[in-house]
Coordinates of C-alpha atoms and ligand atoms in Angstrom, one line a residue:
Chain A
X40 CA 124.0 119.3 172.4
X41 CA 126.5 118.9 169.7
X42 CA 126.1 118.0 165.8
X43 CA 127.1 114.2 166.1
X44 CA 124.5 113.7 169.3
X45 CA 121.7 115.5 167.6
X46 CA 122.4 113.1 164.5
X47 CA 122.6 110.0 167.0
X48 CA 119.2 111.0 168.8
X49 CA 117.5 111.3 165.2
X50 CA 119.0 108.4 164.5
X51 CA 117.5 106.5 167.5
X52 CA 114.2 107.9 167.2
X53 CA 113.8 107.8 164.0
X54 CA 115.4 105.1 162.3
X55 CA 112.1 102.9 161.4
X56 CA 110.8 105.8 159.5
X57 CA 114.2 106.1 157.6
X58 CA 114.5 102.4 157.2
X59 CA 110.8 102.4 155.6
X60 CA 111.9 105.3 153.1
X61 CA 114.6 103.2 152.0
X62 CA 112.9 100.8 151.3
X63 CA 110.3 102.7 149.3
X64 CA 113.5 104.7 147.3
X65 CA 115.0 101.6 146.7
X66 CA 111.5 99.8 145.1
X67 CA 110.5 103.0 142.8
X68 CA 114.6 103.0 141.8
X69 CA 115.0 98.9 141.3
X70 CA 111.4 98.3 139.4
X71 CA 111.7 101.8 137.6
X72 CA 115.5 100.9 136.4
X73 CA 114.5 97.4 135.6
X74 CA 111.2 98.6 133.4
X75 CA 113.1 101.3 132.2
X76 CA 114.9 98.4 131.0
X77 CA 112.9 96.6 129.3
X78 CA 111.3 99.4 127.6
X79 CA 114.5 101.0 126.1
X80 CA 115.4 97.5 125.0
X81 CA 112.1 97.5 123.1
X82 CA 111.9 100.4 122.2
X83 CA 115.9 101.0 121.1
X84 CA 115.9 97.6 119.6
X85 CA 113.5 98.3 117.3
X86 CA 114.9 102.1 116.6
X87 CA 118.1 100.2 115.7
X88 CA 116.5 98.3 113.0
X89 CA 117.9 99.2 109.7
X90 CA 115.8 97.7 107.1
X91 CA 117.3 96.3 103.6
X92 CA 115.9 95.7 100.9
X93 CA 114.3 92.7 101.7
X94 CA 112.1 94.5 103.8
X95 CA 108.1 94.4 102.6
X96 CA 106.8 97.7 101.9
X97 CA 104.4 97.7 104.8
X98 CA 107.2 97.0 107.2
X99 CA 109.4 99.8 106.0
X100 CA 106.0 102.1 106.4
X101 CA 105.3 100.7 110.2
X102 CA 108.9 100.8 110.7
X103 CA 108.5 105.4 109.9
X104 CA 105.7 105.8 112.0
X105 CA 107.1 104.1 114.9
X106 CA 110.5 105.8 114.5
X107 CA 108.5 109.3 114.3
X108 CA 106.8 108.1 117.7
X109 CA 109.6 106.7 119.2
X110 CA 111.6 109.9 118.6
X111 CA 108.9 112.2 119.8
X112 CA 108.8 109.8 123.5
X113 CA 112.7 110.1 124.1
X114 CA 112.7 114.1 123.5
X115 CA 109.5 115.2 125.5
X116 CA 110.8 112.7 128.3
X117 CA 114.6 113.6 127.7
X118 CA 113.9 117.1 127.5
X119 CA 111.6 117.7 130.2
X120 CA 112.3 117.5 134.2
X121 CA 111.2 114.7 135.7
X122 CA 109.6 116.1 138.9
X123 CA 107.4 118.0 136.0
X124 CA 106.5 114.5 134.4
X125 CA 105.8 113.1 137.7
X126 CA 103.2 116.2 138.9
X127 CA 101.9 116.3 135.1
X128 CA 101.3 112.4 134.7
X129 CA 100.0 111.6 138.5
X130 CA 97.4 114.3 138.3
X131 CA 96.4 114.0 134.9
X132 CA 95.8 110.7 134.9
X133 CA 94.2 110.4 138.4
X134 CA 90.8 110.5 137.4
X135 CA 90.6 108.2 135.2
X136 CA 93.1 105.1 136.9
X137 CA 92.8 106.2 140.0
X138 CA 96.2 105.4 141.0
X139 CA 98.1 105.6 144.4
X140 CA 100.8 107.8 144.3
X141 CA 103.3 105.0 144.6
X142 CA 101.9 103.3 141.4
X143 CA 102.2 106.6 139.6
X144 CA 106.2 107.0 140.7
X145 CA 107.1 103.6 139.7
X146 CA 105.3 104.4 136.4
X147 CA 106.5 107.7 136.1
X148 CA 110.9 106.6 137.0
X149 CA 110.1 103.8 134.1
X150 CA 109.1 105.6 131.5
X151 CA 111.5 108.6 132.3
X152 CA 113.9 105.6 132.5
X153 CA 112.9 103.9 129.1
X154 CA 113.6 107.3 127.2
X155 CA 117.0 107.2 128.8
X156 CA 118.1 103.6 128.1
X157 CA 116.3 103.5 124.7
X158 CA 119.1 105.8 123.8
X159 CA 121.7 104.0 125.5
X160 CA 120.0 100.7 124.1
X161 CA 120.4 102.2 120.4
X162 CA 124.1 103.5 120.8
X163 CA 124.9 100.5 122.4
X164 CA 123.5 98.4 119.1
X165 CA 125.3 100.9 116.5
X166 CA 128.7 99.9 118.3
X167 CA 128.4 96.8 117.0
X168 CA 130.4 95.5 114.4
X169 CA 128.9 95.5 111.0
X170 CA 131.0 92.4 109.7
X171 CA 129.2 90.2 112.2
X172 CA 125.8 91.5 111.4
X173 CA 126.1 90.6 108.1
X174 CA 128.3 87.3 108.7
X175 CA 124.5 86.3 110.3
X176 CA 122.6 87.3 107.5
X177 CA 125.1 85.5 104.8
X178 CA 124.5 82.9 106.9
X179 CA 120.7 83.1 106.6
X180 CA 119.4 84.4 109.9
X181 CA 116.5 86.9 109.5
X182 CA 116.9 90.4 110.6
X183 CA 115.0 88.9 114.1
X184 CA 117.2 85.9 114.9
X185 CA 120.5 88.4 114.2
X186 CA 119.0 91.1 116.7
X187 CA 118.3 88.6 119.3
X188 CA 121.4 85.9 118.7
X189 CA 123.9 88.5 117.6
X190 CA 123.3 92.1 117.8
X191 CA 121.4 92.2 122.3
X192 CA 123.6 90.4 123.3
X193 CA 126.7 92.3 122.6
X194 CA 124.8 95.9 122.8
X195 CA 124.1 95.0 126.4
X196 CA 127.3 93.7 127.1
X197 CA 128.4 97.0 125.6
X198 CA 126.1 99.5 127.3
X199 CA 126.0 97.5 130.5
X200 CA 127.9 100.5 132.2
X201 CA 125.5 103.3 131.4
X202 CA 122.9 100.5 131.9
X203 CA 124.3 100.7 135.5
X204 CA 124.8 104.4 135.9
X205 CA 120.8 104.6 135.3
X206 CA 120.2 102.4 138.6
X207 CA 122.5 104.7 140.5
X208 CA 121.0 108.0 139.2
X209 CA 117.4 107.2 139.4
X210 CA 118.3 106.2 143.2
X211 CA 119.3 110.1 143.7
X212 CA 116.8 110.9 140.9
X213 CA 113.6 109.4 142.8
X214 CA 113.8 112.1 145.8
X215 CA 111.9 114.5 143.5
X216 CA 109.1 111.8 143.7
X217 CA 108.2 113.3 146.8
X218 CA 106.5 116.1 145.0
X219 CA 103.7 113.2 144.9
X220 CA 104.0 112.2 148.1
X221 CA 104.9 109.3 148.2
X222 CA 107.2 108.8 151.1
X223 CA 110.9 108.0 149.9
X224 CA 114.0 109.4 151.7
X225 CA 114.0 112.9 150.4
X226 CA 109.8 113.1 151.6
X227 CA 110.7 111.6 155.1
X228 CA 113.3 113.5 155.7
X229 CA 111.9 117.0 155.0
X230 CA 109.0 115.6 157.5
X231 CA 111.4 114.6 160.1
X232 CA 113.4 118.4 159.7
X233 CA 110.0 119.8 160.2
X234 CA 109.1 118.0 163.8
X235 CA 112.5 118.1 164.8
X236 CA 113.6 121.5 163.5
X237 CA 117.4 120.0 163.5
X238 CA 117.5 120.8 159.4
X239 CA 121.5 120.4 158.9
X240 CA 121.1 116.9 161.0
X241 CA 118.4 115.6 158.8
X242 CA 119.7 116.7 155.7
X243 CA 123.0 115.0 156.5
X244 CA 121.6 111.8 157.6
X245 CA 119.6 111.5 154.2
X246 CA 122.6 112.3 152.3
X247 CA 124.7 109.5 154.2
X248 CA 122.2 107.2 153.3
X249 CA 121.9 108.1 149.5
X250 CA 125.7 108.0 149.4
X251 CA 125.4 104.1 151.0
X252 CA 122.9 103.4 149.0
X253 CA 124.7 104.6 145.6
X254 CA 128.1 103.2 147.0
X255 CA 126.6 99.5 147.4
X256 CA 124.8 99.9 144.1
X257 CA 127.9 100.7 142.2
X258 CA 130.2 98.0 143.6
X259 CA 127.4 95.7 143.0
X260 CA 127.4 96.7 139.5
X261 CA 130.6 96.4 139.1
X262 CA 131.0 92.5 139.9
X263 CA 128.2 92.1 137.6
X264 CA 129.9 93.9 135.1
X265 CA 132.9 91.5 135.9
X266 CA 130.5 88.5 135.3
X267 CA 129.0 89.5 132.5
X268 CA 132.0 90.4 129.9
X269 CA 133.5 87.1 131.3
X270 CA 136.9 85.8 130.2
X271 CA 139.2 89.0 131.7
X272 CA 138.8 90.9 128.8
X273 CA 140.0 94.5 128.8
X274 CA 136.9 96.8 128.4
X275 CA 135.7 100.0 128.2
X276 CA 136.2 101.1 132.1
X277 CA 132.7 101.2 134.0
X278 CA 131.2 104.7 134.8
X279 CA 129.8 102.6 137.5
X280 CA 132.6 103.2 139.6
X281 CA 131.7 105.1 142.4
X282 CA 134.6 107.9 142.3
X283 CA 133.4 108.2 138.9
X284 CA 129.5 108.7 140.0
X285 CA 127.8 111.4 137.5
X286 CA 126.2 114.6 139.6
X287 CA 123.0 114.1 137.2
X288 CA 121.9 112.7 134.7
X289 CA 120.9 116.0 132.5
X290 CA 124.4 117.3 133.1
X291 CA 126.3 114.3 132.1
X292 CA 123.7 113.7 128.9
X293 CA 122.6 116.7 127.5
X294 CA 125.7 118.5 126.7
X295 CA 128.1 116.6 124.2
X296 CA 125.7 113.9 123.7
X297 CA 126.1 112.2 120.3
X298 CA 122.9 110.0 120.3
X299 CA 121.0 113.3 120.4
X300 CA 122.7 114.8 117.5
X301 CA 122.5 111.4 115.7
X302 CA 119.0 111.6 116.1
X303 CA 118.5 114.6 114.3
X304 CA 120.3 113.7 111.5
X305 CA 118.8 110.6 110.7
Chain B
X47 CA 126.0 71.8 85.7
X48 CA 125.6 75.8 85.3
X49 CA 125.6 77.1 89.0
X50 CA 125.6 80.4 89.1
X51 CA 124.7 82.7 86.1
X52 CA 124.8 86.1 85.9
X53 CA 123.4 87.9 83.1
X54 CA 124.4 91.8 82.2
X55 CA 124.3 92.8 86.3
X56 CA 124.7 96.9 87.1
X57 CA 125.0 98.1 90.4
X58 CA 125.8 101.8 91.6
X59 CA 126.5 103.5 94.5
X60 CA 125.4 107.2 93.9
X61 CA 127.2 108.4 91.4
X62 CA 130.0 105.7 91.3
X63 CA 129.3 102.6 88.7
X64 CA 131.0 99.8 90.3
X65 CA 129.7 97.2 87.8
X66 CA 128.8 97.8 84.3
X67 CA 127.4 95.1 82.5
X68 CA 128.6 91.8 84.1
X69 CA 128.0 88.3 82.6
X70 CA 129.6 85.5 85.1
X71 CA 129.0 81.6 85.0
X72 CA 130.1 78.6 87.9
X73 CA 129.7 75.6 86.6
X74 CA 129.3 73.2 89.8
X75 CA 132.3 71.7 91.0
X76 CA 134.4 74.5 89.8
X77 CA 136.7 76.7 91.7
X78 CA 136.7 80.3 90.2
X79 CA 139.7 82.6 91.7
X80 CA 138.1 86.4 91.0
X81 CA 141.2 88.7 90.5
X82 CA 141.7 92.6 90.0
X83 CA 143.1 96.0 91.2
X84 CA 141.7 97.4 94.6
X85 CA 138.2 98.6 93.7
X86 CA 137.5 97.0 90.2
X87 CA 133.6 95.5 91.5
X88 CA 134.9 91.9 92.8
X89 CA 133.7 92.2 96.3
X90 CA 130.8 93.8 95.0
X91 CA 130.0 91.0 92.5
X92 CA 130.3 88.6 95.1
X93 CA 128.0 90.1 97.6
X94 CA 125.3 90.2 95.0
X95 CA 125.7 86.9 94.4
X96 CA 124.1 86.5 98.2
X97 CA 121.8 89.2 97.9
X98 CA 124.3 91.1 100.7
X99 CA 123.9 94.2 97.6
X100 CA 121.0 94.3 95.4
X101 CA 122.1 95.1 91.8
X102 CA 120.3 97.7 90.0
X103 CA 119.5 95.6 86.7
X104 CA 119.9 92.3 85.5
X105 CA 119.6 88.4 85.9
X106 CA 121.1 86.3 88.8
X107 CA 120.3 82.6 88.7
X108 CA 121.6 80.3 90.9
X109 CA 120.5 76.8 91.6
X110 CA 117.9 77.6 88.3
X111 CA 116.2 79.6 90.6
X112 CA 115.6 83.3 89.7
X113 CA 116.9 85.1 93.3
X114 CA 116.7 88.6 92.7
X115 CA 112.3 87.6 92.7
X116 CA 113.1 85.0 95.2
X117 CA 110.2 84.9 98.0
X118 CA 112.9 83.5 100.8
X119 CA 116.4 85.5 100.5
X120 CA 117.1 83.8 103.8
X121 CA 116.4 80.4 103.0
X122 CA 118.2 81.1 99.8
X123 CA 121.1 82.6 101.7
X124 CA 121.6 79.6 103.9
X125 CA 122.5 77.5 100.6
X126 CA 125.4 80.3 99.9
X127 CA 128.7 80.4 102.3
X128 CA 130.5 83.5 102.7
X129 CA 133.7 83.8 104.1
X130 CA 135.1 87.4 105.0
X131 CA 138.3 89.5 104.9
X132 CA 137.5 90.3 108.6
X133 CA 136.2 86.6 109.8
X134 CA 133.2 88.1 111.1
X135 CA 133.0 85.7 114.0
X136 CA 130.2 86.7 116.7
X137 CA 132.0 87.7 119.5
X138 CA 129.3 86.7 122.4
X139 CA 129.4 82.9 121.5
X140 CA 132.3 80.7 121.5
X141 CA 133.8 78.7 118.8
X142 CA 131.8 76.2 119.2
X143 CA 128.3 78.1 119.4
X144 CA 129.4 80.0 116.2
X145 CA 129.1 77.1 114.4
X146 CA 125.6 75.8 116.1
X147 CA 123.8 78.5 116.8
X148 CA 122.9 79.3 112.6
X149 CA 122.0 75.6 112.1
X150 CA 119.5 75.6 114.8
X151 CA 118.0 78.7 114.2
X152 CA 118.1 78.8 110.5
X153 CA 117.9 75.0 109.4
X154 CA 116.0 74.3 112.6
X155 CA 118.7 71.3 113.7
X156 CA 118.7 69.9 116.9
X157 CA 121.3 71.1 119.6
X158 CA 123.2 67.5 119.0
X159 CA 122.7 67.1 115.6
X160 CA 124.1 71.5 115.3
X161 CA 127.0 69.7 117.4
X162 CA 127.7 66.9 115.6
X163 CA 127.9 68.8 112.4
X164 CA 130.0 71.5 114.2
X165 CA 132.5 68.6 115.6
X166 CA 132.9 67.4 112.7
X167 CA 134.0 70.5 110.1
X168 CA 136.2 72.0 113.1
X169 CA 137.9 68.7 112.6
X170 CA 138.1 69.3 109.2
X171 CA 139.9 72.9 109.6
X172 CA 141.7 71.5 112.6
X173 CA 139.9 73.4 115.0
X174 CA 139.2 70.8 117.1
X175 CA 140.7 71.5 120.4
X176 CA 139.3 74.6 120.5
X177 CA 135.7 74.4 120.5
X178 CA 135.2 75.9 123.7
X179 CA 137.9 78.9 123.1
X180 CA 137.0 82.3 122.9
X181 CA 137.0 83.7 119.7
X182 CA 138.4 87.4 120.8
X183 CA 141.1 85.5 122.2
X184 CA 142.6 82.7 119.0
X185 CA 144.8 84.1 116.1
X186 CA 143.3 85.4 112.8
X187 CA 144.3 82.3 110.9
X188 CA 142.4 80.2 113.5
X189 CA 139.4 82.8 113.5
X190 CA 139.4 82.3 109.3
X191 CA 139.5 78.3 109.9
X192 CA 136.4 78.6 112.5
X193 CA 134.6 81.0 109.9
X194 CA 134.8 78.5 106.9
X195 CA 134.1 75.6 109.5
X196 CA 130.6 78.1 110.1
X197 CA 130.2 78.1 106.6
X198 CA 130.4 74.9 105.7
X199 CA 128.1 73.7 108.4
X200 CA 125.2 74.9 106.7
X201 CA 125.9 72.4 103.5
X202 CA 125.8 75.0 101.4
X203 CA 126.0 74.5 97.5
X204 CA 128.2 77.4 97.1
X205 CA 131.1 78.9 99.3
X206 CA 131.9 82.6 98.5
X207 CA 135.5 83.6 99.9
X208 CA 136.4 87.7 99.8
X209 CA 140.1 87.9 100.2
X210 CA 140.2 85.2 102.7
X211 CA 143.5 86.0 103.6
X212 CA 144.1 89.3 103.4
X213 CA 144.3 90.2 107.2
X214 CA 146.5 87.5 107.8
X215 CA 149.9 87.9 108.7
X216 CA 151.9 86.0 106.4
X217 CA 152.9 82.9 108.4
X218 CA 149.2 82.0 108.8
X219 CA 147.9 82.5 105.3
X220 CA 149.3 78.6 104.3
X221 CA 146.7 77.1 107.1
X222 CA 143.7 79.3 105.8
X223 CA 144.8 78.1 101.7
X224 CA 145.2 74.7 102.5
X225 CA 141.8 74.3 104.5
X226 CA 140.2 76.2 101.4
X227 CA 142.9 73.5 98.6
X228 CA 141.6 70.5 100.6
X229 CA 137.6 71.6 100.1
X230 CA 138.6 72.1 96.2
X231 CA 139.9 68.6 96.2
X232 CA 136.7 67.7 97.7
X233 CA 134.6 69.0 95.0
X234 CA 133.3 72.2 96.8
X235 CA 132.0 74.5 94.3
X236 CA 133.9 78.2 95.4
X237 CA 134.4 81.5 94.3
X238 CA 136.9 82.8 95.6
X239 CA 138.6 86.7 95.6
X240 CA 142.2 86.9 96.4
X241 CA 145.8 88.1 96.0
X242 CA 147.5 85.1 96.4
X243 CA 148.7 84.5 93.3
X244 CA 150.1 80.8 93.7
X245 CA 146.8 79.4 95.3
X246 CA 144.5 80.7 91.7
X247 CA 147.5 79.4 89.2
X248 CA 147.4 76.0 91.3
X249 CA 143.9 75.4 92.5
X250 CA 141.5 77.4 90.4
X251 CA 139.4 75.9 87.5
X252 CA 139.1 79.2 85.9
X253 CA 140.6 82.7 86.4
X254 CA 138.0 86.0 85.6
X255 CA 139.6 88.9 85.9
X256 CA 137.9 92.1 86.4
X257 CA 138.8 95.8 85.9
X258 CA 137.1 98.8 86.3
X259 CA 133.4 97.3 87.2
X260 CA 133.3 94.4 83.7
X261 CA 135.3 91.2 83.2
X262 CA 138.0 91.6 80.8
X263 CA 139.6 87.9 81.2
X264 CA 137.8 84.7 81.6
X265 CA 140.6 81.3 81.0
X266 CA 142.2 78.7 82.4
X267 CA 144.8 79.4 85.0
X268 CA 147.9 78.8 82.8
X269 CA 146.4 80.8 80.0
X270 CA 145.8 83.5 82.0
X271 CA 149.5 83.5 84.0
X272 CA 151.1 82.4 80.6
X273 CA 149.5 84.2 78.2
X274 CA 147.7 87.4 78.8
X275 CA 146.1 88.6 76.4
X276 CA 145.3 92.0 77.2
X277 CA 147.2 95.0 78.1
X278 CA 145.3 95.3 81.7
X279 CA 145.9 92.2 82.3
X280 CA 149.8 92.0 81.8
X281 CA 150.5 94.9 83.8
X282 CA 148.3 93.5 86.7
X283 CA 150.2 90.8 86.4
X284 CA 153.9 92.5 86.3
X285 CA 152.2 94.4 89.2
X286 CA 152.3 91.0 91.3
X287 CA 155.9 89.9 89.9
X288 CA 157.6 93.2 90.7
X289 CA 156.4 92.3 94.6
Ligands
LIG426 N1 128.4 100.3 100.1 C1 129.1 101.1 99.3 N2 128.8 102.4 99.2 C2 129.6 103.2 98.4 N3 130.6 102.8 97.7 C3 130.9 101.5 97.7 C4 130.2 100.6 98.6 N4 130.8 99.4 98.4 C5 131.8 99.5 97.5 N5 131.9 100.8 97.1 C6 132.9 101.3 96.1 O1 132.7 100.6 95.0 C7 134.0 100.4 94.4 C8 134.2 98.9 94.1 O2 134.3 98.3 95.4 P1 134.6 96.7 95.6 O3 134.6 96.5 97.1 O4 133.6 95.9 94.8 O5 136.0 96.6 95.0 P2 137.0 95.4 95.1 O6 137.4 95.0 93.7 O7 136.5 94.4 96.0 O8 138.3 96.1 95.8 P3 139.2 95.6 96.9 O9 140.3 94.8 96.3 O10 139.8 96.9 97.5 O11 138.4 94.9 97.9 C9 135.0 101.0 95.3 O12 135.4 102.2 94.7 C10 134.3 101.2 96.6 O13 134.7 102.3 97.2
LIG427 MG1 137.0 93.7 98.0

C-alpha cells in the first residue's frame, strides 16, 4: 500500500480519536491563552505602574515587593522549558490538590502563558503616549481611572498581535503536555504510531492538523485584529499572519528581546 | 481676587536648576501670556502649577488653598485646565467621549449631563459636527479646539495653555487664538505660554517674562512691547522682529 492510502486508512479508523485530541489541544490552548490573558494583564498592568509623587509611602513599598515578585514569576517561567514546568508542577503538587492531569495542563499553559503576555502586556503600556497619560491626570483622573480609560485600552489595541501569536504558539506549544498525559494531538498520535507502526503516516497527519488548526487561528485573528483597531487605520502589520507564523516562542523572544533587557535595567 | 500665588518656587532636575526663586501672582479674571527663550523654566512653572512637577521648595496657593499639602491632587487638578503643545487627545475614544469620559469618572456626571456639557463647549470651539470623528483622523488645529473644549468641560477655575499653537501649521493657529481670545472676553482666568507675539500684546492682562529659571519682567502688554526695560528683554524682543 502506498503513503496517501496508509494516511486514508488511519484516517478512517481513526478519526474519532483525532477529533477528541483536538478537541482536548484546542481547550488547554483557548482557556490557557485566555487566562494567560488575564493574568499578564494583571500582572503587566500593575508592573507598568509608575508611581509619582502623589503616591503614599505604603503604596510605593507594596508597589517594590510586588515588582521584585513579579519579576522573579516572568524569569523562572520565561527561562525555563515548559514541558519541565509541566512535569515539575503536576507532580509536585499532586498530593496535595489532587488534580487530573488535564486540570494541571490548563494550569500549567496559563501560567507559562501569563509570564509571556505580562511582558507583552507591559511593552504594550510603555508604547503609549506619554502626552495622553498626563492629559488624564491634568484632567484629574487618578492613576486607576487613566490605566483603565486610557492606558488598556490602547496597550491592547497595541499588543493585540503578539496577543495573538500566543494563541497560535501555545496551540503547537501544548503537544509537550503530553508528558502528563493528558491526551492532546501530539499524545494520540504517538499512541496511534505505536498500534499502527505507520510512524511517517501519523506524524504527517498530526502535523496537517496543527497546521489547520494554526491557519484557522491566525485568519481568525486577523479579522479581529481588523475589528478591533476599527476605522482602516494603518497599523503595525499583524505577526498573526500565517506566512509570518514564529517556529517558537523561545526562538522568536529570547534573542533580541528588549523587554528582557529593560527589565534588568529598571 | 489673588488666584494663583506662588511664593519663591525651586525646582531641579539633577543637576540642571530650571527655576530659581520664582514669585508669580493671577489675579482672577486675568489673562497672563508667559514668554521666554526655549528652556528658560515656563513650561516648567506651569506644570507645577497642576502638580504635573513637584517643586523642590516653596509656596503654591491657589484658590487660598495650600496644594503642595493638599490631601486630593486629583480633585484639585480637576479645577485646573491644561492645554498641550501636542493636544494630548486619547486616541481610543472619539471626540465626543474625550470630552465625557473625565466628567463622569472624575466629577461623577451623568452620561447626559457629560453630553450636554460636551455639546455644548464643542459648540463653542466649533467642533460641533464632529463629535463622533476620530480624533487620529481631524487636523491639529481641530485636535487643539477639541482639547480646550476637554478642558473647559470640567468648569475649571483656571485654564493653563503650553504653546497652544506651536505644532500648528500656520494657517490653523488663527482658529486655535480666536477660540482661546473669545474665552478671555468671557472672563476665563488663563495662563498662557506662547510665541505668538500679536495674541499677548492684544489679549493678555499682563506679560511675565522669564529667563534663565526667574522672572525678569512683570507689566502690562504695551509696557513690555513698548518699553523694555531690560537688556534680556530687548533682545528677546528684536529676536521676534528680525523673524
Ligand atoms: N523632566 C525633565 N527632566 C530633565 N530635564 C528637564 C525636564 N523637564 C524640563 N527639563 C529641562 O529644564 C529646562 C527648562 O525646561 P522648560 O520646559 O521649563 O522650558 P521652556 O521655557 O518651556 O522651554 P520651551 O520654550 O523649549 O518649551 C530645559 O533645559 C529642559 O531640558
Ligand atoms: Mg515649554
Amino acid at each position: 500500500m502506498g503513503f496517501w492510502q496508509n494516511v486514508l486508512k488511519i484516517v478512517q479508523d481513526y478519526w474519532p480519536n483525532l477529533l477528541m485530541a483536538c478537541r482536548t489541544t484546542l481547550l488547554v490552548s483557548l482557556l490557557g491563552t485566555a487566562c494567560g490573558f488575564l493574568i499578564g494583564l494583571l500582572i503587566g498592568g500593575l508592573r507598568a505602574i509608575r508611581l509619582d509623587f502623589t503616591a503614599s509611602k505604603a503604596s510605593r513599598i507594596l508597589k517594590r515587593i510586588f515588582d521584585a515578585f513579579a519579576g522573579l514569576y516572568i524569569t523562572i517561567f520565561r527561562g525555563t522549558p515548559m514541558m519541565v514546568q509541566a512535569v515539575f508542577i503536576y507532580y509536585a503538587l499532586l498530593n496535595i490538590i489532587h488534580w487530573s492531569n488535564i486540570q494541571a495542563a490548563v494550569f500549567v499553559i496559563s501560567v507559562n502563558t501569563g509570564a509571556y503576555m505580562a511582558e507583552i502586556i507591559r511593552s504594550g503600556i510603555q508604547a503609549v503616549d506619554n502626552g495622553q497619560i498626563e492629559a488624564a491626570r491634568s484632567l484629574g483622573m487618578s492613576n486607576a481611572q487613566t490605566l483603565k480609560e486610557v492606558v488598556l485600552p490602547q496597550a491592547i489595541r497595541n499588543a493585540f498581535p503578539a496577543i495573538g501569536n500566543e494563541l497560535i504558539v501555545n496551540i503547537k506549544d501544548s503537544s509537550v503536555l503530553m508528558i502528563i498525559s493528558i491526551s492532546e494531538l501530539m499524545f494520540s498520535a504517538r499512541s496511534i504510531a505505536g498500534t499502527t507502526f505507520r510512524f511517517t503516516e501519523v506524524y504527517f497527519i498530526e502535523a496537517c492538523i496543527y497546521l489547520f488548526l494554526t491557519s484557522v487561528a491566525a485568519l481568525l485573528l486577523n479579522w479581529v485584529e481588523k475589528r478591533v483597531n476599527g476605522s482602516g487605520l494603518s497599523l503595525p502589520q499583524s505577526d498573526t499572519d500565517p506566512t509570518n507564523m514564529k517556529l517558537s516562542r523561545t526562538a522568536e523572544q529570547k534573542g533580541g528581546n528588549r523587554d528582557y533587557d529593560a527589565r534588568q535595567h529598571s | 481676587m489673588t488666584l494663583v500665588s506662588i511664593r519663591d518656587i525651586h525646582k531641579r532636575f539633577g543637576s540642571l536648576e530650571v527655576l530659581k526663586g520664582v514669585d508669580f501672582d493671577v489675579q482672577e479674571g486675568e489673562v497672563v501670556c508667559l514668554l521666554g527663550r526655549s528652556g528658560s523654566g515656563k513650561s516648567t512653572l506651569l506644570r507645577c502649577i497642576n502638580l504635573l512637577e513637584k517643586p523642590d521648595s516653596g509656596e503654591i496657593r491657589v484658590f487660598g488653598e495650600d496644594i503642595l499639602n493638599t490631601k486630593d491632587v486629583n480633585a484639585y487638578r480637576a479645577k485646573v485646565g491644561m492645554c498641550f503643545q501636542q493636544f494630548n487627545l486619547f486616541s481610543n475614544m472619539n471626540v465626543l467621549h474625550n470630552c465625557t469620559v473625565p466628567q463622569q469618572r472624575v466629577l461623577k456626571r451623568s452620561r447626559a449631563e457629560a453630553e450636554e456639557k460636551a455639546r455644548y463647549y464643542l459648540q463653542k470651539v466649533g467642533m460641533q459636527d464632529f463629535l463622533q470623528a476620530d480624533v487620529r483622523m481631524i487636523s491639529g488645529g481641530q485636535k487643539q479646539r477639541v482639547a480646550i473644549a476637554r478642558a473647559l468641560c470640567m468648569d475649571p477655575k483656571l485654564m493653563l495653555f503650553d504653546e497652544p499653537t506651536s505644532a500648528l501649521d500656520p494657517e490653523m493657529v488663527g482658529e486655535v487664538l480666536n477660540v482661546m481670545k473669545q474665552l478671555a472676553e468671557d472672563g476665563l482666568t488663563m495662563v498662557v505660554v506662547t510665541h505668538e507675539m500679536g495674541f499677548a500684546r492684544n489679549v493678555a492682562d499682563r506679560i511675565v517674562f522669564m529667563d534663565d529659571g526667574v522672572i525678569v519682567e512683570d507689566c502690562p502688554p504695551s509696557e513690555f512691547f513698548e518699553n523694555p526695560t531690560k537688556e534680556v528683554t530687548r533682545q528677546f524682543l528684536r529676536h521676534y522682529l528680525e523673524n
